[in-house]
Coordinates of C-alpha atoms in Angstrom, one line a residue:
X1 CA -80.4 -99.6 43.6
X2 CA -78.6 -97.6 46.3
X3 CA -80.9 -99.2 48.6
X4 CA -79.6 -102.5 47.8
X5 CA -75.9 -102.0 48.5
X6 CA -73.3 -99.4 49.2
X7 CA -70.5 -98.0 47.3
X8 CA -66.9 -98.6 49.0
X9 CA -63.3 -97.4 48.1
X10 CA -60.4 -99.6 47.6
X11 CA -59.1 -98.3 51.2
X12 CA -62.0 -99.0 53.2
X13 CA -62.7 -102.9 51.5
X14 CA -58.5 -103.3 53.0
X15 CA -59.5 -101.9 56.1
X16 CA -62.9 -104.4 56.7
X17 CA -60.6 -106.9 55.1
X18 CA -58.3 -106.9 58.4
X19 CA -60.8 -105.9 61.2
X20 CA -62.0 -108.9 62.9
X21 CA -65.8 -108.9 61.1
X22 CA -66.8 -112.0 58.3
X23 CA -66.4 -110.9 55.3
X24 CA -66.5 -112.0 51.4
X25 CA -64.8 -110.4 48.5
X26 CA -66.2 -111.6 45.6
X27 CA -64.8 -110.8 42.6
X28 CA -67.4 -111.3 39.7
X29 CA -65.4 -111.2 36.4
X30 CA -65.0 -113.9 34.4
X31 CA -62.1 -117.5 35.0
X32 CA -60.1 -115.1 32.2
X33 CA -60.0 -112.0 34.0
X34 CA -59.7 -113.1 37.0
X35 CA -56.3 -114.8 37.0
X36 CA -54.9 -111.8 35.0
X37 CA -55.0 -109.8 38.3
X38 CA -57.0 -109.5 41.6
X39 CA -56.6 -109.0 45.1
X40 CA -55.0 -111.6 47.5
X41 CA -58.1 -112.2 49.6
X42 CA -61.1 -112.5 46.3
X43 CA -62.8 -115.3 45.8
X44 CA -63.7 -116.2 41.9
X45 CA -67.9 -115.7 41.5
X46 CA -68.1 -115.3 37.6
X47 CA -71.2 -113.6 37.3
X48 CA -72.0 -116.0 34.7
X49 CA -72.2 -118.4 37.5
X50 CA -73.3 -116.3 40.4
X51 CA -76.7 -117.5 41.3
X52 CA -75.8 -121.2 41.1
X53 CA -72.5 -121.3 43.2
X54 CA -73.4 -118.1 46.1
X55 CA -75.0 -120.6 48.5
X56 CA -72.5 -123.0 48.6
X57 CA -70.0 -120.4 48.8
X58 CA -71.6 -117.5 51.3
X59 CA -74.6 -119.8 53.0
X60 CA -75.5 -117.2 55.3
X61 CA -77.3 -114.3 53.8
X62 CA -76.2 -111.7 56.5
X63 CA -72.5 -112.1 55.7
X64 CA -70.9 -109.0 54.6
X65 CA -70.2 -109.4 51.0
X66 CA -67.9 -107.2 48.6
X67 CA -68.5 -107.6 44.9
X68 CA -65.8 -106.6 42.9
X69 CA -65.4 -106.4 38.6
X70 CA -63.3 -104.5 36.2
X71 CA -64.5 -101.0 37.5
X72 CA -65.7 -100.5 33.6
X73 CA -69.2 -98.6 32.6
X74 CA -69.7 -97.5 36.7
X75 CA -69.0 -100.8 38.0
X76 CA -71.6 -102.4 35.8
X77 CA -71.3 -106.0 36.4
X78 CA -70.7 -105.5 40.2
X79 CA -73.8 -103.6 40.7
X80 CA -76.1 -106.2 38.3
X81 CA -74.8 -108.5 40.3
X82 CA -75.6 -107.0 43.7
X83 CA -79.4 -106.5 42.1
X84 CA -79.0 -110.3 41.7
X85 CA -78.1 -111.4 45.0
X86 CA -80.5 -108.6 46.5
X87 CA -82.7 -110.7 45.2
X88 CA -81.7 -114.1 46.7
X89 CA -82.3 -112.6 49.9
X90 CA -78.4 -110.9 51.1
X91 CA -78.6 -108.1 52.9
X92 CA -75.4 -106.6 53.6
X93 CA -74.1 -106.1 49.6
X94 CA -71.4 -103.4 48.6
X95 CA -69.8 -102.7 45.4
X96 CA -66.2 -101.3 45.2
X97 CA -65.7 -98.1 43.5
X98 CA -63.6 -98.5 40.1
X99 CA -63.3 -102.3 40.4
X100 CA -59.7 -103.6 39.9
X101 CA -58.6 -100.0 38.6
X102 CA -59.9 -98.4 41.8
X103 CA -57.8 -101.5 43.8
X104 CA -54.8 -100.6 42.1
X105 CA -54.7 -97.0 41.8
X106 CA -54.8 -97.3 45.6
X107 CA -51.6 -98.7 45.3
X108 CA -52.6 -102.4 46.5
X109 CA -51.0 -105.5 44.5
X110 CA -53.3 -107.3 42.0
X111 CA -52.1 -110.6 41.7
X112 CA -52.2 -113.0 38.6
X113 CA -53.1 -116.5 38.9
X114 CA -55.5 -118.6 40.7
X115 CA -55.9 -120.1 44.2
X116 CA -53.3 -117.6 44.9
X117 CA -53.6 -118.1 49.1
X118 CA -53.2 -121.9 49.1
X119 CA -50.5 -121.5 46.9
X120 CA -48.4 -118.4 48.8
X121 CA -49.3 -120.5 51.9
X122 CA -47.4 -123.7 50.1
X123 CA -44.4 -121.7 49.7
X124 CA -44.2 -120.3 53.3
X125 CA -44.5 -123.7 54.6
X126 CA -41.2 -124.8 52.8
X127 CA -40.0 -121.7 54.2
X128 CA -40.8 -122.0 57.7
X129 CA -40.4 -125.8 58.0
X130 CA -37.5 -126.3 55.7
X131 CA -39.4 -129.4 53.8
X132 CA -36.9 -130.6 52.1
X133 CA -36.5 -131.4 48.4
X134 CA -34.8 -133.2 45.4
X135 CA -34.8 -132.0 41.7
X136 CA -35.6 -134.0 38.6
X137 CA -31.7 -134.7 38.0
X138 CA -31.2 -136.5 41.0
X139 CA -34.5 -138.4 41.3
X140 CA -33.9 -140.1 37.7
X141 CA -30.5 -140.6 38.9
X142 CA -32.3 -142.5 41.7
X143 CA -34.7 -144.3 39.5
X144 CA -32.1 -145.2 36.4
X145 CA -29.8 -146.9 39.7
X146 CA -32.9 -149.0 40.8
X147 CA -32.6 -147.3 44.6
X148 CA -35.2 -148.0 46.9
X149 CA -38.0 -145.2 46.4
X150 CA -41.6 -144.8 46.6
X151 CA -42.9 -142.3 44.7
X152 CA -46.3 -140.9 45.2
X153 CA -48.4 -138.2 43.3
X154 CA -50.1 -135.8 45.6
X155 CA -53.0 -134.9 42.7
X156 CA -56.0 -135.9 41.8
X157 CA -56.4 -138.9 40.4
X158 CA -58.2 -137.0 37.4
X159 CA -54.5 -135.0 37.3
X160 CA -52.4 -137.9 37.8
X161 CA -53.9 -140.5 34.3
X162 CA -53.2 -137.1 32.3
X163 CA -49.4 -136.7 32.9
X164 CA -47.1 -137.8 35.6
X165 CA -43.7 -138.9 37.0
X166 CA -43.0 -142.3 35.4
X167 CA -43.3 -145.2 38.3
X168 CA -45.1 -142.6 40.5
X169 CA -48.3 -143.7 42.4
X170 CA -51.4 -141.8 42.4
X171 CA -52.5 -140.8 46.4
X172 CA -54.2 -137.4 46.5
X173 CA -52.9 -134.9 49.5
X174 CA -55.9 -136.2 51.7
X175 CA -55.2 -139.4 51.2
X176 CA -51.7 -140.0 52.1
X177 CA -51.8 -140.3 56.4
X178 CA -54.6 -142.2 55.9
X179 CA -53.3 -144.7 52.8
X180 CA -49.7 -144.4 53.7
X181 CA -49.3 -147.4 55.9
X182 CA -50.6 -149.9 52.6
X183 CA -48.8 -147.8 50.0
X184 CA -45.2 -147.8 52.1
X185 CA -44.1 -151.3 53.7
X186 CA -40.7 -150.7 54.8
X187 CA -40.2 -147.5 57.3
X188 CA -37.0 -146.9 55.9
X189 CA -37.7 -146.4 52.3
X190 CA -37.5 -143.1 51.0
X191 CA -40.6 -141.4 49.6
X192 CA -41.1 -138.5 47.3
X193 CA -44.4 -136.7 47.0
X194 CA -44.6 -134.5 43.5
X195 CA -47.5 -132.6 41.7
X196 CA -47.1 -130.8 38.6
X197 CA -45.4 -127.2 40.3
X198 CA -45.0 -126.5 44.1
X199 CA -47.7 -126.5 46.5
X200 CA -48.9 -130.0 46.2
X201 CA -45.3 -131.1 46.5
X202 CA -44.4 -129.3 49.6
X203 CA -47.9 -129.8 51.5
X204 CA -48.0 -133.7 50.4
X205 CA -44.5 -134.1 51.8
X206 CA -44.5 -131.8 54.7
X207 CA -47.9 -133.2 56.0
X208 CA -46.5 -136.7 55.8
X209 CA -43.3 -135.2 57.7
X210 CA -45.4 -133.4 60.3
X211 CA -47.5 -136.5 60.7
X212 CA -44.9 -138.4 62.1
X213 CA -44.0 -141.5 59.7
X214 CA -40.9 -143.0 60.1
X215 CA -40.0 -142.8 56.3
X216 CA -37.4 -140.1 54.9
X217 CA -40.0 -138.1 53.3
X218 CA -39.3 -135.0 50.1
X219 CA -40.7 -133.1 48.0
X220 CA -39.8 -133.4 44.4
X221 CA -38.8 -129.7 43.5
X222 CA -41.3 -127.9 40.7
X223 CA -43.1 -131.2 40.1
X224 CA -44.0 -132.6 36.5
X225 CA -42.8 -129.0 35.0
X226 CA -39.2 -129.7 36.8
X227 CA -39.3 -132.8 35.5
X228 CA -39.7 -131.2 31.7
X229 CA -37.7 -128.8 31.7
X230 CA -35.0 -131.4 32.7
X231 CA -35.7 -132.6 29.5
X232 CA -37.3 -136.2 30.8
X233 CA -40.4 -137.5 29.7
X234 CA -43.2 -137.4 31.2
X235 CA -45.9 -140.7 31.6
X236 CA -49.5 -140.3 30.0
X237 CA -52.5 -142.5 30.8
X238 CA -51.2 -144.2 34.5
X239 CA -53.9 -145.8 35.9
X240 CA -51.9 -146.6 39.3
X241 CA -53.8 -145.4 42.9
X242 CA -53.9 -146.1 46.3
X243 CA -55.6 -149.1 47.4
X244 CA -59.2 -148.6 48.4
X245 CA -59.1 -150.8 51.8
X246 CA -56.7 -150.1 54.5
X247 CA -56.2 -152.6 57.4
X248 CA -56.8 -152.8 60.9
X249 CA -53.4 -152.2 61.9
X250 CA -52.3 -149.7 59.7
X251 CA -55.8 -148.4 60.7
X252 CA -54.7 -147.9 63.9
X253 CA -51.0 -146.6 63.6
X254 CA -52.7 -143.2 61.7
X255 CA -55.3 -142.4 64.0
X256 CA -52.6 -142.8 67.1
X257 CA -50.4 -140.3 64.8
X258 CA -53.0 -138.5 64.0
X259 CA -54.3 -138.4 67.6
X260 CA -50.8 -136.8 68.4
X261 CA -51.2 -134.5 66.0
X262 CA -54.5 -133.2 67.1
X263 CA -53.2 -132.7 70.7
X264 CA -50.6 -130.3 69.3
X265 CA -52.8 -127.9 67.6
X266 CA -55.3 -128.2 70.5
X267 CA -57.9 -129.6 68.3
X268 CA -61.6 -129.7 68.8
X269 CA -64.0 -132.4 68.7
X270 CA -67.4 -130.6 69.3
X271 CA -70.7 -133.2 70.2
X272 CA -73.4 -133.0 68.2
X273 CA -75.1 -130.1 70.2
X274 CA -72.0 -128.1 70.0
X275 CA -72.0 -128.5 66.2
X276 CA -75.4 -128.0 65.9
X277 CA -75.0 -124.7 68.0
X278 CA -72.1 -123.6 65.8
X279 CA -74.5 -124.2 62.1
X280 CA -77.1 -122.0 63.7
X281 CA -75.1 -119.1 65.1
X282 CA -76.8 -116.3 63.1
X283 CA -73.4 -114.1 63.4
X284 CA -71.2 -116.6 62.3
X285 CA -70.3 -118.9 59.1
X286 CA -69.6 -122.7 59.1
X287 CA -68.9 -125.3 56.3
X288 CA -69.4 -128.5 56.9
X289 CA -67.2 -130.9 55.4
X290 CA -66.1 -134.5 54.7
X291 CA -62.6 -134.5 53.2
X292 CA -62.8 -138.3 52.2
X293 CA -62.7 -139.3 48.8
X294 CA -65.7 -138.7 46.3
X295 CA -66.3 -142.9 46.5
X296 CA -67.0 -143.1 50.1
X297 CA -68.6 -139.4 50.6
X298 CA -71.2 -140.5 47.6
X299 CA -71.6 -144.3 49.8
X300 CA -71.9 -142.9 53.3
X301 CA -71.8 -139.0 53.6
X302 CA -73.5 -137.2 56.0
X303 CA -76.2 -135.6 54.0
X304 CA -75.9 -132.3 55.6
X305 CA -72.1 -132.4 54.5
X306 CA -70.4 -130.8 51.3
X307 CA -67.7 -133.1 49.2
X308 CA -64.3 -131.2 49.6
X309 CA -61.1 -133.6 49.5
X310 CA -58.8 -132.5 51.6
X311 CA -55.6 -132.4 49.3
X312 CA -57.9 -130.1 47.1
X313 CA -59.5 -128.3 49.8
X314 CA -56.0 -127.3 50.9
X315 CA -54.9 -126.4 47.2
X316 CA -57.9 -124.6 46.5
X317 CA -59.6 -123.5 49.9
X318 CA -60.9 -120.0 47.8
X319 CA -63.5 -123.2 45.8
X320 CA -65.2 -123.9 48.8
X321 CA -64.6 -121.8 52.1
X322 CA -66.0 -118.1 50.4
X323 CA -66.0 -116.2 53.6
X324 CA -63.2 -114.9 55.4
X325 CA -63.3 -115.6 59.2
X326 CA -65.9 -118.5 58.6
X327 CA -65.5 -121.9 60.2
X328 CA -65.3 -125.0 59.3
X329 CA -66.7 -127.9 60.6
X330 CA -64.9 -131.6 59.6
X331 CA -67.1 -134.6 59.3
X332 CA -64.6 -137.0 61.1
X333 CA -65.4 -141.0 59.9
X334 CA -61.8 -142.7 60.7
X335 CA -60.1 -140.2 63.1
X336 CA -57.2 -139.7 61.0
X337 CA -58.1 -137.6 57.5
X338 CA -60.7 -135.0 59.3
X339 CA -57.9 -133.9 62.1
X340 CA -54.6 -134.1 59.7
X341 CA -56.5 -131.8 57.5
X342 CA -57.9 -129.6 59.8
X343 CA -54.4 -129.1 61.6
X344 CA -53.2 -127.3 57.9
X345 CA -56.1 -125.6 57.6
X346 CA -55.8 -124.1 60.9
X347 CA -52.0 -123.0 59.9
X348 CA -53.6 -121.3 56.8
X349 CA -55.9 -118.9 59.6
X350 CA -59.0 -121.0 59.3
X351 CA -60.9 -122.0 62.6
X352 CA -61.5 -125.2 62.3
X353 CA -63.0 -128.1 64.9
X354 CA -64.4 -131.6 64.2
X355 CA -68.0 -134.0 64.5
X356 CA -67.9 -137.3 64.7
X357 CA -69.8 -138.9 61.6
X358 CA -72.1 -140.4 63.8
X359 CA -73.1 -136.9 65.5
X360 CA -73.2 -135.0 62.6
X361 CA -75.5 -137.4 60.6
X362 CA -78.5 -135.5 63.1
X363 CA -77.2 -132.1 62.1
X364 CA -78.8 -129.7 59.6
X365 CA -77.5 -126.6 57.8
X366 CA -79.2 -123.6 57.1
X367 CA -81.3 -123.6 54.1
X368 CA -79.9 -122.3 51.0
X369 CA -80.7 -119.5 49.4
X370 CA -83.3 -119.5 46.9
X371 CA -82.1 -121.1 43.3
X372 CA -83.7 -118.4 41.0
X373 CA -86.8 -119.8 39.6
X374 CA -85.2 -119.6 36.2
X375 CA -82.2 -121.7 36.4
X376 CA -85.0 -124.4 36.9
X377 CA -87.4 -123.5 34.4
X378 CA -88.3 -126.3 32.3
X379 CA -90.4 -124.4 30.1
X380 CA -87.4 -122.7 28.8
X381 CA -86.1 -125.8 26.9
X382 CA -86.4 -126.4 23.5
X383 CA -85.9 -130.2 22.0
X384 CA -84.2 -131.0 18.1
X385 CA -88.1 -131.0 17.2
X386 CA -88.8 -127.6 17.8
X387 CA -85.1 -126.5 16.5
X388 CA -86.8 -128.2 13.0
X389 CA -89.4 -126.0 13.2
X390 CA -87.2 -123.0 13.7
X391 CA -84.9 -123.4 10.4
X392 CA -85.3 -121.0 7.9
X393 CA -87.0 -118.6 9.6
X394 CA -86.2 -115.1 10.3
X395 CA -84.8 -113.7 13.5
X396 CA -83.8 -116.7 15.1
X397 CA -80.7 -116.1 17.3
X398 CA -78.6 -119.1 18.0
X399 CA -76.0 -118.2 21.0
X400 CA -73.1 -120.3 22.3
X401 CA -72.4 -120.1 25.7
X402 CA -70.1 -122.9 26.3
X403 CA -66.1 -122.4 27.1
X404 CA -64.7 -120.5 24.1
X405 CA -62.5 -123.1 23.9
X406 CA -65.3 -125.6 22.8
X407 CA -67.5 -123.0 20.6
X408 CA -63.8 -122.7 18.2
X409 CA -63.9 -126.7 18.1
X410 CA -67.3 -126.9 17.2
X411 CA -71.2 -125.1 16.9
X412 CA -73.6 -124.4 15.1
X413 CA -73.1 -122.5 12.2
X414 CA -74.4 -118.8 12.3
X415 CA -74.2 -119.2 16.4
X416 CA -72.3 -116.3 17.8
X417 CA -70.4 -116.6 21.1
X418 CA -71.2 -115.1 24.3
X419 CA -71.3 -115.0 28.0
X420 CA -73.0 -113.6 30.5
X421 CA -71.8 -110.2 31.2
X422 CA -71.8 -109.5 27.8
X423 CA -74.9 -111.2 26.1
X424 CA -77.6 -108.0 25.9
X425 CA -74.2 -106.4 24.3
X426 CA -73.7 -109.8 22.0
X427 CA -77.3 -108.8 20.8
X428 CA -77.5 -105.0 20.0
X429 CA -78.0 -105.9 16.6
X430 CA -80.8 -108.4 17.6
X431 CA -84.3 -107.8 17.0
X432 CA -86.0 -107.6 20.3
X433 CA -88.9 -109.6 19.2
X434 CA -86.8 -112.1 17.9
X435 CA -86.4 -115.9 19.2
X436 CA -82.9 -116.4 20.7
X437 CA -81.9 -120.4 20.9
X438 CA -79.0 -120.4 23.6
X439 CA -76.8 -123.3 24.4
X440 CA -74.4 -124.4 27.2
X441 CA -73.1 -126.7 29.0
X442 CA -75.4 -126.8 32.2
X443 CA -79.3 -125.6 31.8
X444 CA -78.6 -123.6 35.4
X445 CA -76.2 -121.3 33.0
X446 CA -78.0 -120.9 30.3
X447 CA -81.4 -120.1 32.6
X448 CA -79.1 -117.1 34.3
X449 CA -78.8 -115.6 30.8
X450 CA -82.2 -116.0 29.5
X451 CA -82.9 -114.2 33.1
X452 CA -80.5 -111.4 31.8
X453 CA -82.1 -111.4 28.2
X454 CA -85.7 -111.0 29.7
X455 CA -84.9 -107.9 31.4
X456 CA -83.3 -106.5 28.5
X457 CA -86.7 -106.9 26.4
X458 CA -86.5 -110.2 24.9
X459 CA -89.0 -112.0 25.5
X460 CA -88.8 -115.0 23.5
X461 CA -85.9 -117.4 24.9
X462 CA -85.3 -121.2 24.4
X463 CA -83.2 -123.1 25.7
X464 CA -81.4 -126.1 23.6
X465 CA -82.1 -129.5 25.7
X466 CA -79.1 -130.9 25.7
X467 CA -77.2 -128.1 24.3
X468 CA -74.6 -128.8 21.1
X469 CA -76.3 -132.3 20.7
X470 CA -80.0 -130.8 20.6
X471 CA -78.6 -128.9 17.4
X472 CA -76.9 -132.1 15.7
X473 CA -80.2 -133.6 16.1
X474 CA -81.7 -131.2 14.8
X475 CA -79.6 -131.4 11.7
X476 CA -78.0 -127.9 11.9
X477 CA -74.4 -128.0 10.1
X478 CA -71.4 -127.4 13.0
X479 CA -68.4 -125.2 11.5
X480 CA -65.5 -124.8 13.8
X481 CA -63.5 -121.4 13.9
X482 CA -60.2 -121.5 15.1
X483 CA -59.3 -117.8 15.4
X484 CA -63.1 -116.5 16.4
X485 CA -63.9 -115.7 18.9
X486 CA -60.8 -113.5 19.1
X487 CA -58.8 -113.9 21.8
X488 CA -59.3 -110.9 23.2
X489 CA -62.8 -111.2 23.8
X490 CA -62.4 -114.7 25.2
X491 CA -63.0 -113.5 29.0
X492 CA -63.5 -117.0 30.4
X493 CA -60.0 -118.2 29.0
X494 CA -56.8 -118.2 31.7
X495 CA -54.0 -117.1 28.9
X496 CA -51.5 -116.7 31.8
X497 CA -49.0 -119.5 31.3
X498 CA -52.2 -121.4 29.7
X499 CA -50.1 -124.3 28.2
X500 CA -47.2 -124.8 30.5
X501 CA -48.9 -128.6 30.5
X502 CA -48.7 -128.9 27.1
X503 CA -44.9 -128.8 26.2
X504 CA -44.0 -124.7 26.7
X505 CA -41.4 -124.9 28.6
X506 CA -40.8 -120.8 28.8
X507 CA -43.7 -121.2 30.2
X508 CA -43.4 -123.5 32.5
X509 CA -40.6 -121.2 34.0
X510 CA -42.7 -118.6 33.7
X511 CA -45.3 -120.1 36.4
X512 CA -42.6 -121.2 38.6
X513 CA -40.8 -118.0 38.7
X514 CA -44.5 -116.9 39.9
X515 CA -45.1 -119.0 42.2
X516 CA -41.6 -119.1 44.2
X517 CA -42.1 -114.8 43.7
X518 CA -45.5 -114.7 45.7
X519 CA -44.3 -114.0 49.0
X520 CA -42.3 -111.3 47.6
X521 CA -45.7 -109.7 46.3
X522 CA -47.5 -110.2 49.4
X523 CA -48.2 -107.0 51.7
X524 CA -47.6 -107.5 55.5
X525 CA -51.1 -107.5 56.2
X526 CA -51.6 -110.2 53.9
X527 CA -49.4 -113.0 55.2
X528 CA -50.1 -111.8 58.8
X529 CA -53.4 -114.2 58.6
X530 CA -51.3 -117.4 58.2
X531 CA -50.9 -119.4 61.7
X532 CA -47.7 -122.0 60.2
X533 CA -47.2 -123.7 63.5
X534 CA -43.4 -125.0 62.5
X535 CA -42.2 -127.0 64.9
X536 CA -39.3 -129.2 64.1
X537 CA -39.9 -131.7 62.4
X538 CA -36.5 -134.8 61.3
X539 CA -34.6 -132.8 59.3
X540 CA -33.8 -135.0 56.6
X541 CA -31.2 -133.6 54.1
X542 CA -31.2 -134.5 50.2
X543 CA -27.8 -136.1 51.6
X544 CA -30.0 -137.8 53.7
X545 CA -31.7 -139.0 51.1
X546 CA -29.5 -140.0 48.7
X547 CA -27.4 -142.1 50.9
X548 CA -30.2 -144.2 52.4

């Protein structure tokens, strides 16, 4: 395969990563091993995914792309996956030499977690803008006194019904310049934005600040976990949100604040043959985005668009934007979510201009790259019918590739566990000429494995229909196994601070300690690609706060 990609050290991928070129580090392990340590810039591709999310994430096929794994067995998984992509038409691939282990023994910082960017960049922000903030204490003290407060949950709705602040409000990041005015009536009550750590907190209040509403706005400091480990309960089940309409006049109070804001940071608002001229460039990347909510993107969205909220697209930018140096390209349909978002992603080093919806309804994107054949192949699939027919035969493998989490709750008995970098390996004691049965949540996953399986000699793959459910159909018993498979082969599974949600609170310290220590960890050439434009902003003081 040397043709098909070149073999880089950990020194040159830091040098291309700060030259002035597009470029996408994709780090191929698995959700698991992943947040245990990678660099600052990578972007999560599980292999197991790969085929299915690499056009949404790199759309252009001439992009310089990195792959990156654990370095194991001559960078394995890397190289398969450069053969795979090959194949999908990239061009410009290159695997790094000893993986992770070649990253660190260069000396560079591997950093645990996930969206580790969006969050460092949430932390500078408080730095550079001084948002200010109140802790759990005082804001029960607030509540238990009846003080006038409005208190808002920057999350996803999704986020919010699980667990939140009691009394809060659900009003995702995006949402709030555009809601605010039919959420907050009187321009001197204060409001509090919280999420369940930091980011979300900081961004939800400092973009309201920066934003220019009257209101004494903070950030509730270390969110629902605060809020824990001040030993106060949290609320489960809130179905409060923001109001779907907004009027006229609140309408129009945004858009002249957001209007204001858009001057500042010079903001562009391209025509449609500008825009259009910015998805062909052949040298450059550009997303196209509408950061509305999934409601009005799935009613009206420009077809050529992709769904990314803008509170999320902020917390999680490495989910959607893939390549470094790309742009992005706002679908703008009120004038006031499209340019308050873009301004912050700007300050995180993104260029960023806008279309009005109305232009960019004409524009088209490049086509995607090829979905393997396979992940589409309905002859693969197998219904409960012909899992009948299968019982009591002889080398029939059933294999599980759903979340670990899910195969310990539940599958069929005599299914082992797997995943996609480790399937052929799963099956070494397989007969070759054997039927394997695989399972999963999405056919597109299983279809990459049975890809993977075929070119390791077995030739006889099925895929269950509707995966777990074809088998109950089928009448196949379901065991669960708590302890298999063992933790330490559970490669999809986060363990870092995994259940700081669910009532750990050493935990919960744990991942605030880490995220308040990110900067710290940060190289200079890391946070030199931030642009945080802090200009002052009213400096309200918890004092402030408290007394008004």
């Amino acid at each position: 395969m040397a043709d098909i990609y070149s073999l880089i050290s950990a020194t040159r991928l830091r040098e291309w990563l700060n030259d002035n070129d597009e470029i996408a580090l994709f780090d191929v392990r698995e959700a698991g091993e992943f947040g245990e340590g990678h660099p600052f810039f990578a972007i999560p591709l599980p292999y197991s995914r790969l085929e299915l999310d690499i056009g949404r994430l790199a759309p252009r096929r001439s992009v310089r792309i990195v792959l990156l794994d654990a370095g194991t067995d001559d960078e394995a998984i890397a190289r398969r996956a450069a053969g795979r992509l090959h194949a999908l038409g990239y061009t410009r691939l290159h695997v790094v030499e000893g993986g992770v282990r070649g990253w660190d023994a260069a000396g560079y910082t591997l950093f645990k977690g996930v969206n580790v960017p969006s969050k460092t960049f949430g932390e500078l922000v408080e730095h550079a803008y001084g948002t200010p903030h109140i802790s759990a204490a005082d804001l029960a003290s607030r509540q238990a006194e009846g003080a006038p407060l409005i208190l808002l949950d920057g999350r996803t709705v999704e986020e919010h019904r699980k667990m939140t602040i009691p009394g809060a409000v659900s009003c995702p990041n995006g949402e709030l310049p555009f809601r605010f005015g039919e959420l907050v009536g009187d321009p001197h009550t204060p409001v509090v934005i919280h999420c369940a750590g930091r980011t979300r907190s900081i961004i939800g209040a400092q973009l309201l600040r920066s934003f220019g509403v009257p209101n004494p706005v903070i950030a509730l400091e270390n969110g629902t976990q605060g809020w824990a480990l001040a030993g106060l309960d949290l609320e489960h089940g809130s179905t409060r949100r923001y109001p779907d309409s907004v009027d006229e006049r609140a309408a129009s109070e945004a858009r002249d604040r957001a209007a204001v804001l858009a001057a500042r940071f010079a903001l562009a608002t391209l025509d449609r043959h500008a825009a259009q001229a910015w998805l062909d460039a052949d040298d450059r990347t550009t997303y196209l985005l509408d950061v509305r909510s999934a409601a009005e993107f799935a009613q009206d969205g420009v077809p050529a668009a992709v769904h990314a909220p803008g509170g999320q697209l902020l917390q999680a930018t490495d989910q959607t934007i893939g390549v470094r140096r790309a742009r992005v390209l706002l679908v703008d349909h009120d004038g006031v979510r499209a340019p308050v978002i873009a301004t912050w992603l700007v300050q995180l080093g993104i260029e960023t201009a806008m279309v009005a919806a109305q232009d960019a309804r004409a524009l088209q994107v490049r086509a995607a790259p090829p979905e393997a054949p396979q992940a589409a192949a309905d002859d693969l699939l197998i219904d409960a019918d012909g899992l009948r027919k299968l019982r009591g035969e002889t080398n029939v493998y059933p294999v599980d590739l759903r979340a670990s989490v899910e195969y310990r709750k539940g599958h069929p008995t005599g299914a082992r566990w797997s995943i996609r970098p480790t399937l052929v390996a799963a099956l070494s004691d397989a007969d070759r000429s054997g039927r394997v049965v695989l399972l999963a949540e999405s056919a597109g996953v299983a279809a990459l494995a049975a890809l993977d399986l075929r070119d390791a000699g077995f030739n006889d793959v099925s895929i269950a229909r509707d995966g777990l459910g074809t088998f109950r159909e089928a009448g196949y018993a379901i065991e669960s196994t708590p302890a298999i498979p063992a933790d330490h082969e559970r490669i999809d599974y986060l363990f870092f601070v995994h259940d700081r949600h669910e009532g750990n609170l050493d935990a919960a310290r744990a991942y605030l300690a880490w995220e308040t220590g990110l900067i710290a960890q940060c190289a200079p050439d890391e946070l030199q690609h931030f642009r945080i434009d802090a200009q002052p902003s009213r400096a309200d003081t918890l004092a402030e706060l408290i007394r008004s």
